[in-house]
XYZ file of C-alpha atoms in Angstrom:
462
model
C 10.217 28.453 12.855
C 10.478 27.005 9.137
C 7.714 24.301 8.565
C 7.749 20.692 8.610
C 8.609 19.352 5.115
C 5.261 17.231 5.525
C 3.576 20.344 5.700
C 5.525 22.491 2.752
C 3.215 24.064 0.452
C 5.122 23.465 -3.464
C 4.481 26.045 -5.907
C 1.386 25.027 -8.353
C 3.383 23.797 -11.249
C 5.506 20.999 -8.859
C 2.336 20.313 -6.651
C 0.227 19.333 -9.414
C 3.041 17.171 -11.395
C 4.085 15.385 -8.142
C 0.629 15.073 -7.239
C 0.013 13.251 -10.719
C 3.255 11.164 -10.328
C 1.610 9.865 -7.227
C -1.827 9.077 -9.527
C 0.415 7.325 -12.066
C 2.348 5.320 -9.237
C -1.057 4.049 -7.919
C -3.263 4.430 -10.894
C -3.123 0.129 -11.423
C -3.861 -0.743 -7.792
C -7.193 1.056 -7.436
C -8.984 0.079 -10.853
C -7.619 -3.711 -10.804
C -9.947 -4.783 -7.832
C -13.243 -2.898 -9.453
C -11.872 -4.670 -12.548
C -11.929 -8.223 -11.038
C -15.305 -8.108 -8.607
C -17.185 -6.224 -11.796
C -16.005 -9.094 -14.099
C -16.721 -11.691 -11.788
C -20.320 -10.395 -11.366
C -21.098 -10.183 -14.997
C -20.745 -6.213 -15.454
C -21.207 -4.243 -19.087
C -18.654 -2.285 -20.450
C -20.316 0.684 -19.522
C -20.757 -0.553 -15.595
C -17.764 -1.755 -15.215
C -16.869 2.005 -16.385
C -18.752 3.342 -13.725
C -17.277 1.363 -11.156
C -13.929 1.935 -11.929
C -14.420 5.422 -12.153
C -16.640 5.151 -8.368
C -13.019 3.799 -6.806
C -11.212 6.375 -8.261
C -13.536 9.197 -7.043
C -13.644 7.424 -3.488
C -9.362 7.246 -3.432
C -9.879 11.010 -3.565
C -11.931 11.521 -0.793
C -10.009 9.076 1.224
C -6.512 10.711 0.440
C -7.847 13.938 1.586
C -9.286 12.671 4.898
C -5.547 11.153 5.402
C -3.743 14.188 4.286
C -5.447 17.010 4.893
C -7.640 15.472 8.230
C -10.887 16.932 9.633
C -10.653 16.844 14.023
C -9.019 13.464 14.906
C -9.123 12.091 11.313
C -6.334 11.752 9.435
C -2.754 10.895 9.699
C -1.778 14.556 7.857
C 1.069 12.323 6.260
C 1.854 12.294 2.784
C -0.083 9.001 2.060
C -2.091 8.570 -0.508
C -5.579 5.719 0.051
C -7.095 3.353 -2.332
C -8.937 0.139 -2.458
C -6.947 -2.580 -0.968
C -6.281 -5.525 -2.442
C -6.920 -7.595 0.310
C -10.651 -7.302 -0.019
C -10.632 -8.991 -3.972
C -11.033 -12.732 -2.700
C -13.408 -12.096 -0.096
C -15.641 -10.203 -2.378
C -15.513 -12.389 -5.082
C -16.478 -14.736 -2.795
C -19.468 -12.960 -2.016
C -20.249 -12.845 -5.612
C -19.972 -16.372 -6.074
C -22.235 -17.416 -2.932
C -24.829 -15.070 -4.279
C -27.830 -16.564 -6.238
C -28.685 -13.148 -8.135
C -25.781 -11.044 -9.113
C -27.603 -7.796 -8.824
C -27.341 -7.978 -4.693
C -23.829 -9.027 -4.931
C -22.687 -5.389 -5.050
C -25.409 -4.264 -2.846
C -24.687 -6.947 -0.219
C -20.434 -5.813 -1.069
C -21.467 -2.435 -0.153
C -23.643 -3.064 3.200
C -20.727 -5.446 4.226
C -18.010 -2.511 3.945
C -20.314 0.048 5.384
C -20.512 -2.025 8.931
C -16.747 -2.418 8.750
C -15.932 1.027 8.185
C -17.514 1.811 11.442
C -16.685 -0.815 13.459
C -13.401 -0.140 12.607
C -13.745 3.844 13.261
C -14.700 2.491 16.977
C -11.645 0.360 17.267
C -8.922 2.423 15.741
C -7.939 4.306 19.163
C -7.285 0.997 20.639
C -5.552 -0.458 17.644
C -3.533 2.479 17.675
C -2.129 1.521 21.078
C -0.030 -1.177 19.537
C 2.775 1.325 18.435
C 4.449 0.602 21.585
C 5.129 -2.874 19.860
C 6.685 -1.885 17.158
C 10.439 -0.990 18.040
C 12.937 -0.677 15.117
C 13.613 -4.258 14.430
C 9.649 -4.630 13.891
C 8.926 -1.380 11.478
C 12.790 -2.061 9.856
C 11.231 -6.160 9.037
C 7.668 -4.839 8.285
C 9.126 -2.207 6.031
C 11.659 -4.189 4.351
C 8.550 -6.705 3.682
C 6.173 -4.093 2.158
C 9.137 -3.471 -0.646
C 9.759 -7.245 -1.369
C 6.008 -7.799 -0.890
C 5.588 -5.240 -3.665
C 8.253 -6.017 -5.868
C 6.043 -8.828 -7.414
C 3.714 -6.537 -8.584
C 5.858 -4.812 -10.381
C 7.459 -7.589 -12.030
C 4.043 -9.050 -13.489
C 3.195 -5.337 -15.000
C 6.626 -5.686 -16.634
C 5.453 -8.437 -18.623
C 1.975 -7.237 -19.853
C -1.571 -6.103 -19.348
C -2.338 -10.167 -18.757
C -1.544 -13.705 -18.479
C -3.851 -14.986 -20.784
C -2.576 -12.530 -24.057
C -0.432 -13.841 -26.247
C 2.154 -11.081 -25.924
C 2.448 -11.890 -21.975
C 6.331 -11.965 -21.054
C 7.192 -11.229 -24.568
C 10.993 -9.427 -25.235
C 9.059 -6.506 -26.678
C 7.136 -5.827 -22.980
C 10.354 -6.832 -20.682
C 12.337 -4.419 -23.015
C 9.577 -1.636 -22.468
C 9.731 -2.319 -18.867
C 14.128 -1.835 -18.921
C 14.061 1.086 -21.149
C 11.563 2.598 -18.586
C 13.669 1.602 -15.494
C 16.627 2.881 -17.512
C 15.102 6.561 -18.438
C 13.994 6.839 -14.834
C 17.905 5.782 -13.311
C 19.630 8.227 -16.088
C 17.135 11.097 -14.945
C 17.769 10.498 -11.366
C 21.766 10.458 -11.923
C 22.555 13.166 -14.647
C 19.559 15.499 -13.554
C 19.097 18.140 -10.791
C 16.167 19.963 -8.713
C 12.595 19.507 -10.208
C 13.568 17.290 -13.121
C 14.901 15.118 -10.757
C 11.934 14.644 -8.365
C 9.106 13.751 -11.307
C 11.784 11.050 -13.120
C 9.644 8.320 -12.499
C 6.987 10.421 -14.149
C 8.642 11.702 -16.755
C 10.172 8.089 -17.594
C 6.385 6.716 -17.608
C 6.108 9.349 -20.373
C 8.761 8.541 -22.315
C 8.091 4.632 -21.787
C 4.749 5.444 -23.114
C 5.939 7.161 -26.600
C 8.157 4.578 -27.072
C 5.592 2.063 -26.573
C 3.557 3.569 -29.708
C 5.667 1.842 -32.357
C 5.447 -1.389 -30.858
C 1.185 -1.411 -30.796
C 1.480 -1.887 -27.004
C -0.136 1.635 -25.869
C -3.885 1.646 -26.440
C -6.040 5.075 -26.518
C -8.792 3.504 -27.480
C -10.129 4.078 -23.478
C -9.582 7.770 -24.014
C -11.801 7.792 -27.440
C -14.676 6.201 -26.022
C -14.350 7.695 -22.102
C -17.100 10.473 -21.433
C -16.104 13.913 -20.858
C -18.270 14.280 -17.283
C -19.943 11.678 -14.969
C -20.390 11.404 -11.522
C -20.621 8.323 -9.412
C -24.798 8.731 -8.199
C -25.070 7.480 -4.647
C -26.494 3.564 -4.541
C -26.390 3.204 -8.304
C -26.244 -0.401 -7.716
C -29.084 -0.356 -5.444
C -29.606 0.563 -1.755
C -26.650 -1.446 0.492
C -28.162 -4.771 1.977
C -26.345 -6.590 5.669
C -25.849 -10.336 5.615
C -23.627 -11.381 8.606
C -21.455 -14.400 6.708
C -20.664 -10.750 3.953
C -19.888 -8.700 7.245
C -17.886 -10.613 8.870
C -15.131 -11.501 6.280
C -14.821 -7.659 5.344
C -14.455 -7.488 9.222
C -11.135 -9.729 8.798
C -10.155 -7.926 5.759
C -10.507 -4.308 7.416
C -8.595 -6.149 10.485
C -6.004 -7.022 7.919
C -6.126 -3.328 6.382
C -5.475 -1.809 9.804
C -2.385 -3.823 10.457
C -0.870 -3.067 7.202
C -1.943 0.670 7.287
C -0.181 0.708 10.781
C 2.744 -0.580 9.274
C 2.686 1.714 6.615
C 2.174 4.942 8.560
C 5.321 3.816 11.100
C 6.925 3.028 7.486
C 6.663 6.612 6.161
C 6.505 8.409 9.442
C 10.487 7.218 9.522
C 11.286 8.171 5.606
C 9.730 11.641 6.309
C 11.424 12.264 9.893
C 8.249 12.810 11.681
C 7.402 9.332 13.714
C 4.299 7.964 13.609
C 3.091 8.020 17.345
C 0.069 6.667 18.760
C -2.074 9.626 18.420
C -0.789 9.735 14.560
C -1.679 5.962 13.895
C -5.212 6.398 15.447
C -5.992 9.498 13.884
C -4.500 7.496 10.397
C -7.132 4.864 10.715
C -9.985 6.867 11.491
C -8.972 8.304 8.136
C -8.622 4.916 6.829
C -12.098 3.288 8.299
C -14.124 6.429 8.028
C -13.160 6.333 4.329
C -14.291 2.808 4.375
C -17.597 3.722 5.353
C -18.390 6.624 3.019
C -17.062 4.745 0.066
C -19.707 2.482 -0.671
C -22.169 5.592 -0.626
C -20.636 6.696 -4.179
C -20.332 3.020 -5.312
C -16.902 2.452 -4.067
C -14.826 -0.410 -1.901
C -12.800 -0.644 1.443
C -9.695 2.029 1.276
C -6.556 1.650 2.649
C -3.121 3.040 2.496
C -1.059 2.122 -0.569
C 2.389 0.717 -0.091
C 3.434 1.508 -3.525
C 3.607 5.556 -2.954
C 5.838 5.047 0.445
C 8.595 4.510 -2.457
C 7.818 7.342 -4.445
C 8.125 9.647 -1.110
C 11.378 7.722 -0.013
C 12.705 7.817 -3.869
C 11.663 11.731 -4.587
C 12.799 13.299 -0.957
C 9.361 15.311 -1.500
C 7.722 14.909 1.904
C 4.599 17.269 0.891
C 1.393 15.944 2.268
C -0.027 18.954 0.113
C 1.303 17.057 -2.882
C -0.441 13.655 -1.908
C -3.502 15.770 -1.691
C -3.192 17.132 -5.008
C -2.898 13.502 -6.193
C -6.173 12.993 -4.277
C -7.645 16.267 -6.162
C -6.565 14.335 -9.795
C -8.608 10.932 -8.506
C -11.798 13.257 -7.942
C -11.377 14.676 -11.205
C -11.290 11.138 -12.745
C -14.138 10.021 -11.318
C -15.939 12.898 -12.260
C -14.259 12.591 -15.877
C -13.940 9.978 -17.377
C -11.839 10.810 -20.324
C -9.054 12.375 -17.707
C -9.322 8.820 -15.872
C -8.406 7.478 -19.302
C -5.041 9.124 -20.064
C -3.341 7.534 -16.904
C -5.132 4.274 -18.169
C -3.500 4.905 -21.724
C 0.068 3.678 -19.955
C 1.172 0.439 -20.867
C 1.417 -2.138 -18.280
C 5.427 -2.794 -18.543
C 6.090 0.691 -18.663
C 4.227 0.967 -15.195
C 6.565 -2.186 -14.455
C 9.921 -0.716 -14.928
C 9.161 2.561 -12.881
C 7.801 0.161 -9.996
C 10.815 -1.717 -9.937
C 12.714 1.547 -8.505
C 9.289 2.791 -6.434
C 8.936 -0.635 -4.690
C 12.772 -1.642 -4.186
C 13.193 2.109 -2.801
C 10.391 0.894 -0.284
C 12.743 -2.199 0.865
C 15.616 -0.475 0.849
C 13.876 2.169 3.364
C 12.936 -1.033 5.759
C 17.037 -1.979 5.771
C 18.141 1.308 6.502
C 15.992 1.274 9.984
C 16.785 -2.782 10.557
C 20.735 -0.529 10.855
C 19.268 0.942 14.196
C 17.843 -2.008 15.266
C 20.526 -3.456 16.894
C 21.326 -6.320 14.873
C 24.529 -7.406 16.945
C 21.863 -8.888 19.969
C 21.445 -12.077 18.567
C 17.224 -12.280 19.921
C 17.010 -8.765 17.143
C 18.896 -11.204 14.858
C 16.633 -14.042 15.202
C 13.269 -11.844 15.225
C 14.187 -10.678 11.418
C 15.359 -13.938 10.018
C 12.450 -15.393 11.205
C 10.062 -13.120 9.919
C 11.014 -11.907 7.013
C 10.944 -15.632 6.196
C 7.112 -15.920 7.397
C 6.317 -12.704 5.527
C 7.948 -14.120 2.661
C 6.122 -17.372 2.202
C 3.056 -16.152 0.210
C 6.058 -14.803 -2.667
C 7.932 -17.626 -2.646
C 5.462 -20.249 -2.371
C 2.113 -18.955 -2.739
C -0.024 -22.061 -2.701
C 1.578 -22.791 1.053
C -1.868 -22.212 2.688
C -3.784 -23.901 0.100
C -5.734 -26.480 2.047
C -6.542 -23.768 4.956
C -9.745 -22.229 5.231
C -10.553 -18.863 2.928
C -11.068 -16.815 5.676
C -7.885 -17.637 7.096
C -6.151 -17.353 3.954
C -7.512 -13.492 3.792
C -4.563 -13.015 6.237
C -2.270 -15.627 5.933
C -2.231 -14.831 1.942
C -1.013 -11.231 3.252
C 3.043 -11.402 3.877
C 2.805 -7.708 5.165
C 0.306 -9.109 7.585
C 1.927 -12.089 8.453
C 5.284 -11.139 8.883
C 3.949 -7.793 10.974
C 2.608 -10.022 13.374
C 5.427 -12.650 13.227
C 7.655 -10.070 14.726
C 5.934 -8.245 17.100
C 5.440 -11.879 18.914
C 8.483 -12.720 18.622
C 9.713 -9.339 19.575
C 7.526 -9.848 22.988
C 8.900 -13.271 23.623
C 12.307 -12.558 23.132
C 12.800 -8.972 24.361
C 9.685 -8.591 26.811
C 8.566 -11.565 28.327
C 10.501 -12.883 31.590
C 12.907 -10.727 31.177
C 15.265 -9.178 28.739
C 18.282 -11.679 30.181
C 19.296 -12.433 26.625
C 19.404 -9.061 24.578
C 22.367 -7.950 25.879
C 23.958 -11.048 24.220
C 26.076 -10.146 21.391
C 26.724 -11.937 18.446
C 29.632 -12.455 15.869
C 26.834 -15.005 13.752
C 23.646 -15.571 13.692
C 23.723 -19.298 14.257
C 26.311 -18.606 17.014
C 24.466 -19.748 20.475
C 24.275 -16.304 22.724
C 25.626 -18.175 25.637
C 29.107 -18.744 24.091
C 30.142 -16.083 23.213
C 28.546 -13.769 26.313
C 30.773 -11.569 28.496
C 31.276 -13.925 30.957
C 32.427 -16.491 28.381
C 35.171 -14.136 26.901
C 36.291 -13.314 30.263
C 39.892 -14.666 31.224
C 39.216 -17.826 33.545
C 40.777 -16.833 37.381
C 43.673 -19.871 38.387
């Protein structure tokens, strides 16, 4: 019997270039939160260096606990892990409630430790929620992890940040369309191989065509190191203060749920569902990743959202080629200089190829919302409502504003908040007393249930 695409071994050449579109894909998401804590604490150059290059190494060993899985760790799903975002405001918190600045990392590090393996201990049980998440919950959550994405992509479209002059400028949107552009022509006029590294290949060509314009720097690559390597507790031994511990609880609380949603996400793009025993085994991967990270200087890992679309856009359903990507991350933390080159591409040119990655994402979510069996009015009402809840922190992202922080850890999350949105409403409407409305059809979705239900269309006896 022929293997599981998941488990398809590529020949060198495509395994290492998918593996490094993967790198490119996620490259921004795992240095921006080392970025923001190390600024915030006051870093040097040459610190904040280190950091960076800590997370990197750390992805690495996370994405090959998820891909490649030891016992009941990992997923063995082509997902590639990273430092979630979700753990920037808490930690800068941290940093700012901290007198000296030298135990801020320290008391970042002890906090993430005590997460990772509380939630190791939990993930079996989290795990057991799968049964909650029928198709109209994974078609919403998906569908939400594209839109929630999309954002992301737009602000690398207009530059490196909002506080340079150049931010939004016709030069950087124009990057960002050519990119988009080279990456559609590739994937319409092209065949085989070429085909499956165009978002690569158009981050390449968006990056030469950048030169002219002054917008690609290689100044990183002219100053990086050739070797380093992340020295366990370089920023001192870990320290455990309960207020730090408990809001990287929330956050890993908040980094299971999305994980979860992310695994069910690509376990339906690759055709091999993610069941219980696969979600569990996923966040063991996940926390246990958690745990180690801080030993080499590195954050809380989680799955990353943004390579779903690169899987769902490519077709290539290699875990072996998420674990080369992994093998690339080790290699830039242990070299600097090859950390560099990936840095070297320009913010909008990362912007137009994430505008295809992260709509591919979305469009995944509303090809399973299809099977969800959108003509029962409760499935109807379970989406609208929300993808409307996830939505809020897009379209109005100061909504929680006068709530407290550690609320806003979650309700700041749309992926989060939507997730759990619909799998209440999924149990109220479809579980609880009763399923006596799902068989209710409906022509619209502001049409009552009751009126138009088979008894109603039935011919009135004289």
């Amino acid at each position: 019997m022929a293997d599981h695409p998941v488990d398809e071994k590529l020949p060198p050449l495509k395994m290492a270039t998918t593996g490094l579109q993967h790198v490119a894909a996620m490259y921004a998401g795992v240095v921006a939160p080392p970025l923001i804590v190390g600024a915030a604490i006051g870093l040097t150059a040459t610190e904040l260096t280190f950091l960076t290059g800590a997370c990197l190494f750390t992805a690495g060993l996370a994405t090959f606990l998820q891909t490649l899985g030891i016992w009941k760790i990992g997923a063995r799903l082509p997902f590639v892990n990273g430092v979630t975002f979700a753990g920037v405001a808490p930690m800068t918190a941290i940093v700012a409630s901290t007198e000296d600045k030298s135990d801020a990392l320290p008391i970042i590090f002890g906090a993430v430790i005590v997460a990772g393996l509380l939630g190791f201990i939990a993930a079996p049980f989290f795990s057991k929620a799968i049964r909650f998440f029928p198709p109209v919950v994974t078609g919403t959550v998906i569908t939400l992890i594209g839109i929630s994405l999309l954002p992301v992509a737009f602000g690398w479209a207009q530059g490196s940040s909002p506080e340079a002059d150049d931010f939004g400028s016709a030069t950087n949107l124009g990057l960002a369309a050519i990119t988009l552009v080279v990456v559609l022509v590739l994937r319409r006029f092209t065949r085989g191989f070429v085909k499956q590294i165009a978002v690569l290949l158009g981050l390449v060509a968006g990056t030469i065509i950048a030169i002219p314009f002054g917008v690609t720097d290689f100044g990183p690559v002219a100053d990086a190191s050739v070797v380093g390597f992340p020295t366990p507790f370089h920023f001192g031994a870990p320290q455990f203060q309960l207020a730090a511990i408990l809001s990287m609880c929330v956050v890993m609380v908040v980094s299971m749920t999305e994980s979860t949603a992310d695994m069910l996400a690509l376990g339906e793009i690759v055709d091999r569902k993610a069941d219980e025993k696969t979600i569990a085994a996923g966040l063991r991967a996940d926390t246990l990743g958690s745990a180690i990270s801080p030993l080499f200087n590195g954050f809380m890992c989680s799955a990353f959202a943004q390579n779903i679309g690169l899987v769902a856009m490519t077709k290539i359903r290699s875990r072996y080629v998420v674990a080369a990507g992994g093998g690339f991350l080790v290699l830039m933390g242990l070299c600097p200089m090859a950390a560099s080159l990936i840095a070297v591409v320009p913010r909008p040119v990362l912007g137009g190829a994430g505008v295809v990655l992260f709509g591919s994402v979305a469009a995944s979510g509303i090809q399973t919302l299809v099977r969800a069996s959108l003509d029962k009015d409760n499935n109807v009402l379970i989406v609208a409502v929300s993808l409307a809840v996830g939505i809020i922190p897009i379209a109005a992202p100061e909504f929680y504003h006068s709530f407290p922080e550690n609320a806003k850890i979650i309700l700041d999350s749309g992926i989060s908040t939507g997730c759990l949105a619909a799998v209440l409403l999924n149990l109220v409407f479809n579980h609880i007393g009763g399923q006596g409305r799902e068989a209710e059809d409906v022509t619209h979705p502001m049409e009552a249930g009751n009126e138009i239900s088979e008894a109603s269309r039935a011919p009135a006896t004289p």
